Amino acid sequence: MKVVSIVGARPQFIKLAPFSAELRKNGIKEVILHTGQHYDENMSELFFKELEIPEPDYNLGIGSGSHGEQTGRMLIGIEEVLVKEKPDVVIVYGDTNSTLAGALASAKIHIPLAHVEAGLRSFNKKMPEEINRIVADHLSDILFCPTETAVENLKREGIEKGVYLVGDVMFDALMHFSKLAKEKSKILEKLSLNPKDYYLITVHRAENTDNPERLKNIFSAISELDKEVIFPIHPRTKNRLKELGLEGYLRGRVRIIDPVGYLDMIELEKNALAILTDSGGVQKEAFWLRVPCITLREETEWVETLKYGWNILVGSNKERILEAIKNIKNGKEISFENDYASPKMREVLIKELERRREDDR
């Protein structure tokens, strides 16, 4: 069996790591195609090194651009690779433009498609990620769902064939690499931080970075927090803050640092008093690490984090952000089963492809 795994952004590298290792240790040939959507050293190459992912077989080097331009250039490059490699199945991850382009390219040339993290919905079609998810799911032959809610979302859209509840591959990654992070990361010492004595913030979603009012409200609130705020700044956010003249809100207790690797990020998350974020992946990691999370959005795909009280939605409303910080508390105590997704996904791939071969005879 030969698979092509398509990735392009930091969260996808994290999802790829455990599944790639599972495929390779079981003798399945994997070709990694990196679209180059994240091209910063700290957001791309460093993650491959830390996560022990083999060097990509292809790097399209797409870089930034409008959604249409970026997706179009990816589509051209991905199709060329797929025609050359002729894989048995293509695997796409998450909800980025790399996901969308990989799904479209595979469907157009009739290669079976598997979507990791299928069925997630924010029900906000103004988010580009929501469009990417919906299209990828409706084109996929194999849908790997992380939660029962995701399965139900697909069912409501008429998708029931090829749907598998396998768990969350990001849990696999976090369980494995959190041990390594504890041994290897020196980020707390480097930044002279004490555990539970700082806030961690990440902001990168277009709904926030492309809206001057939302961005101003968020950082106006952040500038008033009572403890140090560690801010690994995304290149897009950095550029937008400069363009909009909002850098004045980043003084005082806000400490900007360059994007960090996965091991350092785990340590920063685990030891924060609370996390403020618009990232889906960070919401989940906070949930599994039992760190209160304040989500700078009006909705979340990860409703379980809300259900158990570890996450609260505040949008970009300054008063709601400050109120949430004032009332920080832990959620319900939950035990997470060591029920890893990667082995289940491998078994499903083998079973599905064997079934397809039988059907073709």
mmCIF file of C-alpha atoms in Angstrom:
data_model
loop_
_atom_site.group_PDB
_atom_site.id
_atom_site.type_symbol
_atom_site.label_atom_id
_atom_site.label_comp_id
_atom_site.label_asym_id
_atom_site.label_seq_id
_atom_site.Cartn_x
_atom_site.Cartn_y
_atom_site.Cartn_z
ATOM 1 C CA MET A 1 0.000 0.000 0.000
ATOM 2 C CA LYS A 2 1.201 3.512 -0.793
ATOM 3 C CA VAL A 3 -0.289 6.617 0.822
ATOM 4 C CA VAL A 4 0.347 10.303 0.192
ATOM 5 C CA SER A 5 -0.017 12.464 3.304
ATOM 6 C CA ILE A 6 -0.681 16.144 2.564
ATOM 7 C CA VAL A 7 0.183 18.735 5.201
ATOM 8 C CA GLY A 8 1.042 22.408 5.221
ATOM 9 C CA ALA A 9 0.548 23.987 8.649
ATOM 10 C CA ARG A 10 1.681 23.478 12.238
ATOM 11 C CA PRO A 11 -1.447 21.672 13.531
ATOM 12 C CA GLN A 12 -1.230 19.248 10.621
ATOM 13 C CA PHE A 13 2.391 18.381 11.413
ATOM 14 C CA ILE A 14 1.279 17.441 14.930
ATOM 15 C CA LYS A 15 -1.546 15.238 13.600
ATOM 16 C CA LEU A 16 0.781 13.676 11.034
ATOM 17 C CA ALA A 17 3.508 12.669 13.507
ATOM 18 C CA PRO A 18 1.835 9.736 15.335
ATOM 19 C CA PHE A 19 -0.051 8.460 12.283
ATOM 20 C CA SER A 20 3.031 8.600 10.067
ATOM 21 C CA ALA A 21 4.992 6.625 12.660
ATOM 22 C CA GLU A 22 2.169 4.065 12.854
ATOM 23 C CA LEU A 23 2.055 3.611 9.073
ATOM 24 C CA ARG A 24 5.811 3.274 8.667
ATOM 25 C CA LYS A 25 6.357 0.817 11.511
ATOM 26 C CA ASN A 26 3.747 -1.426 9.880
ATOM 27 C CA GLY A 27 5.455 -1.415 6.496
ATOM 28 C CA ILE A 28 3.078 0.983 4.725
ATOM 29 C CA LYS A 29 4.873 3.229 2.232
ATOM 30 C CA GLU A 30 4.157 6.881 2.908
ATOM 31 C CA VAL A 31 4.977 9.858 0.715
ATOM 32 C CA ILE A 32 4.813 13.191 2.574
ATOM 33 C CA LEU A 33 3.776 16.244 0.577
ATOM 34 C CA HIS A 34 4.320 19.573 2.353
ATOM 35 C CA THR A 35 2.515 22.418 0.592
ATOM 36 C CA GLY A 36 4.693 25.045 2.245
ATOM 37 C CA GLN A 37 1.667 26.888 3.649
ATOM 38 C CA HIS A 38 3.724 27.510 6.790
ATOM 39 C CA TYR A 39 7.183 28.438 5.623
ATOM 40 C CA ASP A 40 8.689 30.086 8.707
ATOM 41 C CA GLU A 41 11.515 28.011 10.227
ATOM 42 C CA ASN A 42 9.860 27.954 13.661
ATOM 43 C CA MET A 43 6.479 27.028 12.171
ATOM 44 C CA SER A 44 7.639 24.326 9.773
ATOM 45 C CA GLU A 45 11.134 22.833 9.729
ATOM 46 C CA LEU A 46 11.510 22.926 13.511
ATOM 47 C CA PHE A 47 8.269 20.995 13.930
ATOM 48 C CA PHE A 48 9.405 18.257 11.560
ATOM 49 C CA LYS A 49 12.645 17.864 13.522
ATOM 50 C CA GLU A 50 11.030 17.856 16.961
ATOM 51 C CA LEU A 51 8.181 15.556 15.964
ATOM 52 C CA GLU A 52 10.569 13.059 14.385
ATOM 53 C CA ILE A 53 8.738 13.266 11.062
ATOM 54 C CA PRO A 54 10.818 12.265 8.020
ATOM 55 C CA GLU A 55 11.807 15.058 5.662
ATOM 56 C CA PRO A 56 8.976 15.711 3.207
ATOM 57 C CA ASP A 57 9.341 13.955 -0.116
ATOM 58 C CA TYR A 58 7.885 17.050 -1.762
ATOM 59 C CA ASN A 59 7.763 20.668 -0.611
ATOM 60 C CA LEU A 60 5.711 22.880 -2.906
ATOM 61 C CA GLY A 61 6.907 26.056 -1.179
ATOM 62 C CA ILE A 62 3.588 27.812 -1.778
ATOM 63 C CA GLY A 63 3.872 30.380 1.021
ATOM 64 C CA SER A 64 1.280 33.062 1.667
ATOM 65 C CA GLY A 65 -1.343 34.608 -0.595
ATOM 66 C CA SER A 66 -5.076 35.097 -0.829
ATOM 67 C CA HIS A 67 -7.248 32.034 -0.227
ATOM 68 C CA GLY A 68 -7.935 31.610 -3.926
ATOM 69 C CA GLU A 69 -4.352 32.119 -5.044
ATOM 70 C CA GLN A 70 -2.907 29.874 -2.350
ATOM 71 C CA THR A 71 -5.418 27.071 -2.908
ATOM 72 C CA GLY A 72 -5.085 27.274 -6.693
ATOM 73 C CA ARG A 73 -1.302 27.022 -6.646
ATOM 74 C CA MET A 74 -1.515 24.111 -4.216
ATOM 75 C CA LEU A 75 -4.038 22.339 -6.421
ATOM 76 C CA ILE A 76 -1.711 22.493 -9.414
ATOM 77 C CA GLY A 77 1.302 21.220 -7.446
ATOM 78 C CA ILE A 78 -0.571 18.475 -5.598
ATOM 79 C CA GLU A 79 -2.140 17.115 -8.772
ATOM 80 C CA GLU A 80 1.282 16.818 -10.425
ATOM 81 C CA VAL A 81 2.614 14.823 -7.450
ATOM 82 C CA LEU A 82 -0.422 12.529 -7.288
ATOM 83 C CA VAL A 83 -0.267 11.765 -11.012
ATOM 84 C CA LYS A 84 3.404 10.881 -10.607
ATOM 85 C CA GLU A 85 3.119 8.848 -7.377
ATOM 86 C CA LYS A 86 -0.187 7.032 -8.110
ATOM 87 C CA PRO A 87 -0.989 6.327 -4.424
ATOM 88 C CA ASP A 88 -3.655 3.937 -3.203
ATOM 89 C CA VAL A 89 -5.051 6.630 -0.927
ATOM 90 C CA VAL A 90 -4.509 10.293 -0.105
ATOM 91 C CA ILE A 91 -4.703 11.498 3.499
ATOM 92 C CA VAL A 92 -5.582 15.090 4.362
ATOM 93 C CA TYR A 93 -5.661 16.603 7.829
ATOM 94 C CA GLY A 94 -7.779 19.231 9.543
ATOM 95 C CA ASP A 95 -9.215 22.307 7.872
ATOM 96 C CA THR A 96 -6.604 24.440 6.095
ATOM 97 C CA ASN A 97 -6.271 25.440 2.454
ATOM 98 C CA SER A 98 -3.845 22.506 2.147
ATOM 99 C CA THR A 99 -6.716 20.221 3.231
ATOM 100 C CA LEU A 100 -9.049 21.717 0.642
ATOM 101 C CA ALA A 101 -6.526 21.572 -2.208
ATOM 102 C CA GLY A 102 -5.562 17.976 -1.378
ATOM 103 C CA ALA A 103 -9.202 16.915 -1.277
ATOM 104 C CA LEU A 104 -10.030 18.578 -4.598
ATOM 105 C CA ALA A 105 -6.956 17.201 -6.379
ATOM 106 C CA SER A 106 -7.647 13.651 -5.181
ATOM 107 C CA ALA A 107 -11.330 13.739 -6.105
ATOM 108 C CA LYS A 108 -10.663 15.141 -9.582
ATOM 109 C CA ILE A 109 -8.348 12.269 -10.500
ATOM 110 C CA HIS A 110 -10.348 9.613 -8.631
ATOM 111 C CA ILE A 111 -7.901 8.632 -5.894
ATOM 112 C CA PRO A 112 -9.558 7.468 -2.630
ATOM 113 C CA LEU A 113 -9.420 10.202 -0.005
ATOM 114 C CA ALA A 114 -9.197 9.913 3.790
ATOM 115 C CA HIS A 115 -9.886 12.941 6.008
ATOM 116 C CA VAL A 116 -8.379 13.002 9.491
ATOM 117 C CA GLU A 117 -10.517 15.095 11.884
ATOM 118 C CA ALA A 118 -13.673 14.739 9.814
ATOM 119 C CA GLY A 119 -17.086 15.951 10.948
ATOM 120 C CA LEU A 120 -16.085 19.018 12.931
ATOM 121 C CA ARG A 121 -18.394 21.993 12.543
ATOM 122 C CA SER A 122 -18.428 25.508 13.949
ATOM 123 C CA PHE A 123 -21.594 26.291 11.913
ATOM 124 C CA ASN A 124 -19.988 29.605 10.948
ATOM 125 C CA LYS A 125 -19.473 29.712 7.197
ATOM 126 C CA LYS A 126 -17.692 33.042 7.437
ATOM 127 C CA MET A 127 -14.719 31.045 8.672
ATOM 128 C CA PRO A 128 -12.628 29.750 5.746
ATOM 129 C CA GLU A 129 -11.830 26.677 7.833
ATOM 130 C CA GLU A 130 -15.509 25.740 7.974
ATOM 131 C CA ILE A 131 -15.770 25.760 4.177
ATOM 132 C CA ASN A 132 -12.607 23.662 3.920
ATOM 133 C CA ARG A 133 -13.989 21.083 6.370
ATOM 134 C CA ILE A 134 -17.339 20.768 4.650
ATOM 135 C CA VAL A 135 -15.864 20.343 1.168
ATOM 136 C CA ALA A 136 -13.223 17.856 2.351
ATOM 137 C CA ASP A 137 -15.823 15.756 4.167
ATOM 138 C CA HIS A 138 -18.188 15.622 1.205
ATOM 139 C CA LEU A 139 -15.351 14.531 -1.093
ATOM 140 C CA SER A 140 -13.867 11.943 1.277
ATOM 141 C CA ASP A 141 -14.248 8.176 1.021
ATOM 142 C CA ILE A 142 -12.895 7.507 4.521
ATOM 143 C CA LEU A 143 -13.799 9.882 7.338
ATOM 144 C CA PHE A 144 -11.853 9.632 10.594
ATOM 145 C CA CYS A 145 -13.969 11.305 13.298
ATOM 146 C CA PRO A 146 -12.438 12.352 16.642
ATOM 147 C CA THR A 147 -15.740 12.592 18.572
ATOM 148 C CA GLU A 148 -19.303 11.304 18.608
ATOM 149 C CA THR A 149 -20.457 14.866 17.917
ATOM 150 C CA ALA A 150 -18.449 14.799 14.671
ATOM 151 C CA VAL A 151 -20.167 11.558 13.622
ATOM 152 C CA GLU A 152 -23.576 13.116 14.313
ATOM 153 C CA ASN A 153 -22.669 16.229 12.321
ATOM 154 C CA LEU A 154 -21.870 14.087 9.282
ATOM 155 C CA LYS A 155 -25.051 12.085 9.690
ATOM 156 C CA ARG A 156 -27.111 15.283 9.582
ATOM 157 C CA GLU A 157 -25.430 16.108 6.277
ATOM 158 C CA GLY A 158 -26.259 12.697 4.850
ATOM 159 C CA ILE A 159 -22.764 11.263 5.210
ATOM 160 C CA GLU A 160 -22.821 7.819 6.827
ATOM 161 C CA LYS A 161 -20.757 5.612 4.533
ATOM 162 C CA GLY A 162 -17.054 5.340 5.337
ATOM 163 C CA VAL A 163 -17.453 7.143 8.678
ATOM 164 C CA TYR A 164 -15.318 5.856 11.573
ATOM 165 C CA LEU A 165 -15.160 7.066 15.172
ATOM 166 C CA VAL A 166 -11.451 6.578 15.927
ATOM 167 C CA GLY A 167 -10.585 9.170 18.559
ATOM 168 C CA ASP A 168 -8.265 12.119 18.229
ATOM 169 C CA VAL A 169 -4.806 11.715 16.740
ATOM 170 C CA MET A 170 -3.716 14.938 18.502
ATOM 171 C CA PHE A 171 -4.243 13.099 21.777
ATOM 172 C CA ASP A 172 -1.759 10.468 20.543
ATOM 173 C CA ALA A 173 0.771 13.211 19.846
ATOM 174 C CA LEU A 174 0.262 15.027 23.140
ATOM 175 C CA MET A 175 0.569 11.876 25.253
ATOM 176 C CA HIS A 176 3.808 10.900 23.523
ATOM 177 C CA PHE A 177 5.483 14.290 23.283
ATOM 178 C CA SER A 178 4.464 15.689 26.677
ATOM 179 C CA LYS A 179 6.881 13.236 28.305
ATOM 180 C CA LEU A 180 9.616 14.352 25.945
ATOM 181 C CA ALA A 181 8.769 18.019 26.562
ATOM 182 C CA LYS A 182 9.193 17.587 30.318
ATOM 183 C CA GLU A 183 12.685 16.163 29.771
ATOM 184 C CA LYS A 184 13.912 18.427 26.980
ATOM 185 C CA SER A 185 12.151 21.801 27.058
ATOM 186 C CA LYS A 186 13.891 24.629 28.908
ATOM 187 C CA ILE A 187 11.407 27.304 27.890
ATOM 188 C CA LEU A 188 10.300 28.177 31.444
ATOM 189 C CA GLU A 189 13.912 28.700 32.540
ATOM 190 C CA LYS A 190 14.721 30.611 29.354
ATOM 191 C CA LEU A 191 11.821 33.023 29.938
ATOM 192 C CA SER A 192 12.254 33.045 33.755
ATOM 193 C CA LEU A 193 8.664 31.891 34.273
ATOM 194 C CA ASN A 194 7.153 30.292 37.360
ATOM 195 C CA PRO A 195 4.432 27.649 36.850
ATOM 196 C CA LYS A 196 0.872 29.022 37.104
ATOM 197 C CA ASP A 197 2.153 32.595 37.276
ATOM 198 C CA TYR A 198 1.489 33.715 33.693
ATOM 199 C CA TYR A 199 -1.123 33.632 30.945
ATOM 200 C CA LEU A 200 -0.488 32.212 27.489
ATOM 201 C CA ILE A 201 -2.151 33.724 24.417
ATOM 202 C CA THR A 202 -2.266 32.703 20.760
ATOM 203 C CA VAL A 203 -4.153 34.600 18.046
ATOM 204 C CA HIS A 204 -4.066 33.685 14.374
ATOM 205 C CA ARG A 205 -7.575 33.062 12.999
ATOM 206 C CA ALA A 206 -8.587 35.291 10.105
ATOM 207 C CA GLU A 207 -11.863 36.188 11.862
ATOM 208 C CA ASN A 208 -9.721 38.010 14.447
ATOM 209 C CA THR A 209 -6.624 39.108 12.535
ATOM 210 C CA ASP A 210 -8.623 40.499 9.596
ATOM 211 C CA ASN A 211 -11.024 42.457 11.789
ATOM 212 C CA PRO A 212 -9.415 45.616 13.245
ATOM 213 C CA GLU A 213 -12.136 46.088 15.871
ATOM 214 C CA ARG A 214 -11.886 42.510 17.139
ATOM 215 C CA LEU A 215 -8.100 42.677 17.255
ATOM 216 C CA LYS A 216 -8.174 45.992 19.119
ATOM 217 C CA ASN A 217 -10.685 44.684 21.682
ATOM 218 C CA ILE A 218 -8.704 41.504 22.339
ATOM 219 C CA PHE A 219 -5.389 43.242 22.901
ATOM 220 C CA SER A 220 -6.954 46.085 24.839
ATOM 221 C CA ALA A 221 -8.178 43.430 27.300
ATOM 222 C CA ILE A 222 -4.840 41.600 27.281
ATOM 223 C CA SER A 223 -2.964 44.794 28.150
ATOM 224 C CA GLU A 224 -4.978 45.058 31.386
ATOM 225 C CA LEU A 225 -4.279 41.575 32.742
ATOM 226 C CA ASP A 226 -2.787 41.256 36.200
ATOM 227 C CA LYS A 227 -0.010 38.803 35.340
ATOM 228 C CA GLU A 228 2.583 38.433 32.639
ATOM 229 C CA VAL A 229 1.182 37.379 29.269
ATOM 230 C CA ILE A 230 3.363 35.196 27.040
ATOM 231 C CA PHE A 231 2.520 35.712 23.377
ATOM 232 C CA PRO A 232 4.204 33.486 20.747
ATOM 233 C CA ILE A 233 3.257 35.694 17.832
ATOM 234 C CA HIS A 234 2.035 34.301 14.529
ATOM 235 C CA PRO A 235 3.573 36.082 11.483
ATOM 236 C CA ARG A 236 0.106 37.075 10.195
ATOM 237 C CA THR A 237 -0.864 38.592 13.550
ATOM 238 C CA LYS A 238 2.442 40.429 13.835
ATOM 239 C CA ASN A 239 1.945 42.034 10.427
ATOM 240 C CA ARG A 240 -1.661 42.991 11.131
ATOM 241 C CA LEU A 241 -0.877 44.603 14.491
ATOM 242 C CA LYS A 242 1.828 46.676 12.817
ATOM 243 C CA GLU A 243 -0.414 47.655 9.882
ATOM 244 C CA LEU A 244 -3.226 48.717 12.206
ATOM 245 C CA GLY A 245 -0.985 50.621 14.616
ATOM 246 C CA LEU A 246 -2.027 48.427 17.563
ATOM 247 C CA GLU A 247 1.469 47.664 18.820
ATOM 248 C CA GLY A 248 0.923 50.017 21.754
ATOM 249 C CA TYR A 249 -1.322 47.377 23.345
ATOM 250 C CA LEU A 250 1.615 44.958 23.475
ATOM 251 C CA ARG A 251 3.564 46.866 26.086
ATOM 252 C CA GLY A 252 3.555 46.343 29.826
ATOM 253 C CA ARG A 253 2.938 42.780 30.911
ATOM 254 C CA VAL A 254 2.663 41.375 27.375
ATOM 255 C CA ARG A 255 5.855 39.599 26.356
ATOM 256 C CA ILE A 256 6.109 38.793 22.663
ATOM 257 C CA ILE A 257 8.225 35.801 21.706
ATOM 258 C CA ASP A 258 8.873 34.144 18.361
ATOM 259 C CA PRO A 259 6.790 31.082 17.444
ATOM 260 C CA VAL A 260 8.027 28.111 19.472
ATOM 261 C CA GLY A 261 8.394 24.422 18.712
ATOM 262 C CA TYR A 262 5.888 21.821 19.840
ATOM 263 C CA LEU A 263 7.800 20.701 22.934
ATOM 264 C CA ASP A 264 8.167 24.259 24.214
ATOM 265 C CA MET A 265 4.507 24.948 23.443
ATOM 266 C CA ILE A 266 3.378 21.951 25.481
ATOM 267 C CA GLU A 267 5.379 23.188 28.466
ATOM 268 C CA LEU A 268 4.015 26.717 28.110
ATOM 269 C CA GLU A 269 0.455 25.377 27.916
ATOM 270 C CA LYS A 270 0.833 22.922 30.776
ATOM 271 C CA ASN A 271 2.237 25.515 33.200
ATOM 272 C CA ALA A 272 0.016 28.484 32.312
ATOM 273 C CA LEU A 273 -2.549 29.760 34.804
ATOM 274 C CA ALA A 274 -4.936 30.014 31.849
ATOM 275 C CA ILE A 275 -4.754 30.051 28.048
ATOM 276 C CA LEU A 276 -6.420 32.588 25.767
ATOM 277 C CA THR A 277 -6.643 31.389 22.185
ATOM 278 C CA ASP A 278 -8.560 31.206 18.932
ATOM 279 C CA SER A 279 -6.872 27.933 17.980
ATOM 280 C CA GLY A 280 -8.827 24.683 17.886
ATOM 281 C CA GLY A 281 -5.740 22.599 18.606
ATOM 282 C CA VAL A 282 -4.724 24.666 21.613
ATOM 283 C CA GLN A 283 -8.268 24.369 23.034
ATOM 284 C CA LYS A 284 -7.963 20.590 22.905
ATOM 285 C CA GLU A 285 -4.475 20.525 24.355
ATOM 286 C CA ALA A 286 -5.586 22.756 27.239
ATOM 287 C CA PHE A 287 -8.508 20.375 27.850
ATOM 288 C CA TRP A 288 -6.278 17.287 27.971
ATOM 289 C CA LEU A 289 -3.679 19.096 30.114
ATOM 290 C CA ARG A 290 -6.448 20.353 32.460
ATOM 291 C CA VAL A 291 -5.658 24.027 32.008
ATOM 292 C CA PRO A 292 -8.545 26.555 31.891
ATOM 293 C CA CYS A 293 -9.034 27.934 28.388
ATOM 294 C CA ILE A 294 -10.649 31.184 27.276
ATOM 295 C CA THR A 295 -11.528 30.983 23.600
ATOM 296 C CA LEU A 296 -11.502 34.218 21.595
ATOM 297 C CA ARG A 297 -14.294 33.086 19.295
ATOM 298 C CA GLU A 298 -18.087 32.924 19.384
ATOM 299 C CA GLU A 299 -18.225 29.183 18.694
ATOM 300 C CA THR A 300 -16.047 26.095 18.888
ATOM 301 C CA GLU A 301 -15.873 22.772 17.080
ATOM 302 C CA TRP A 302 -14.771 21.150 20.348
ATOM 303 C CA VAL A 303 -18.019 21.266 22.309
ATOM 304 C CA GLU A 304 -16.697 18.677 24.767
ATOM 305 C CA THR A 305 -14.300 21.278 26.186
ATOM 306 C CA LEU A 306 -17.298 23.462 27.049
ATOM 307 C CA LYS A 307 -19.368 20.575 28.367
ATOM 308 C CA TYR A 308 -16.788 19.683 31.020
ATOM 309 C CA GLY A 309 -16.129 23.285 32.023
ATOM 310 C CA TRP A 310 -12.527 23.634 30.886
ATOM 311 C CA ASN A 311 -13.305 26.151 28.164
ATOM 312 C CA ILE A 312 -15.385 29.320 27.874
ATOM 313 C CA LEU A 313 -16.283 31.299 24.753
ATOM 314 C CA VAL A 314 -15.802 35.058 24.996
ATOM 315 C CA GLY A 315 -15.419 36.207 21.393
ATOM 316 C CA SER A 316 -13.568 39.521 21.148
ATOM 317 C CA ASN A 317 -15.610 41.296 23.818
ATOM 318 C CA LYS A 318 -13.246 43.079 26.216
ATOM 319 C CA GLU A 319 -15.582 42.867 29.219
ATOM 320 C CA ARG A 320 -16.219 39.145 28.680
ATOM 321 C CA ILE A 321 -12.482 38.456 28.360
ATOM 322 C CA LEU A 322 -11.669 40.285 31.600
ATOM 323 C CA GLU A 323 -14.628 38.691 33.397
ATOM 324 C CA ALA A 324 -13.487 35.213 32.319
ATOM 325 C CA ILE A 325 -9.968 35.905 33.606
ATOM 326 C CA LYS A 326 -11.384 37.174 36.898
ATOM 327 C CA ASN A 327 -13.427 33.983 37.349
ATOM 328 C CA ILE A 328 -10.902 31.386 36.214
ATOM 329 C CA LYS A 329 -11.649 27.945 37.583
ATOM 330 C CA ASN A 330 -10.921 24.339 36.741
ATOM 331 C CA GLY A 331 -13.494 22.206 34.996
ATOM 332 C CA LYS A 332 -14.750 18.771 35.960
ATOM 333 C CA GLU A 333 -12.157 16.133 36.701
ATOM 334 C CA ILE A 334 -12.066 13.646 33.847
ATOM 335 C CA SER A 335 -9.936 10.610 33.180
ATOM 336 C CA PHE A 336 -8.732 10.274 29.612
ATOM 337 C CA GLU A 337 -8.446 6.732 28.368
ATOM 338 C CA ASN A 338 -5.213 5.806 26.650
ATOM 339 C CA ASP A 339 -7.229 4.882 23.595
ATOM 340 C CA TYR A 340 -5.003 5.912 20.730
ATOM 341 C CA ALA A 341 -6.419 6.808 17.326
ATOM 342 C CA SER A 342 -3.462 5.939 15.061
ATOM 343 C CA PRO A 343 -3.704 2.108 15.231
ATOM 344 C CA LYS A 344 -7.454 2.259 14.547
ATOM 345 C CA MET A 345 -6.911 4.525 11.559
ATOM 346 C CA ARG A 346 -4.295 2.188 10.107
ATOM 347 C CA GLU A 347 -6.632 -0.795 10.483
ATOM 348 C CA VAL A 348 -9.460 1.112 8.789
ATOM 349 C CA LEU A 349 -7.251 2.111 5.854
ATOM 350 C CA ILE A 350 -6.205 -1.488 5.245
ATOM 351 C CA LYS A 351 -9.765 -2.771 5.547
ATOM 352 C CA GLU A 352 -11.230 -0.094 3.278
ATOM 353 C CA LEU A 353 -8.626 -0.549 0.552
ATOM 354 C CA GLU A 354 -8.998 -4.330 0.644
ATOM 355 C CA ARG A 355 -12.771 -3.911 0.289
ATOM 356 C CA ARG A 356 -12.283 -1.600 -2.680
ATOM 357 C CA ARG A 357 -10.003 -4.126 -4.390
ATOM 358 C CA GLU A 358 -12.639 -6.811 -3.909
ATOM 359 C CA ASP A 359 -15.316 -4.530 -5.351
ATOM 360 C CA ASP A 360 -13.142 -3.832 -8.419
ATOM 361 C CA ARG A 361 -12.717 -7.538 -9.242
#
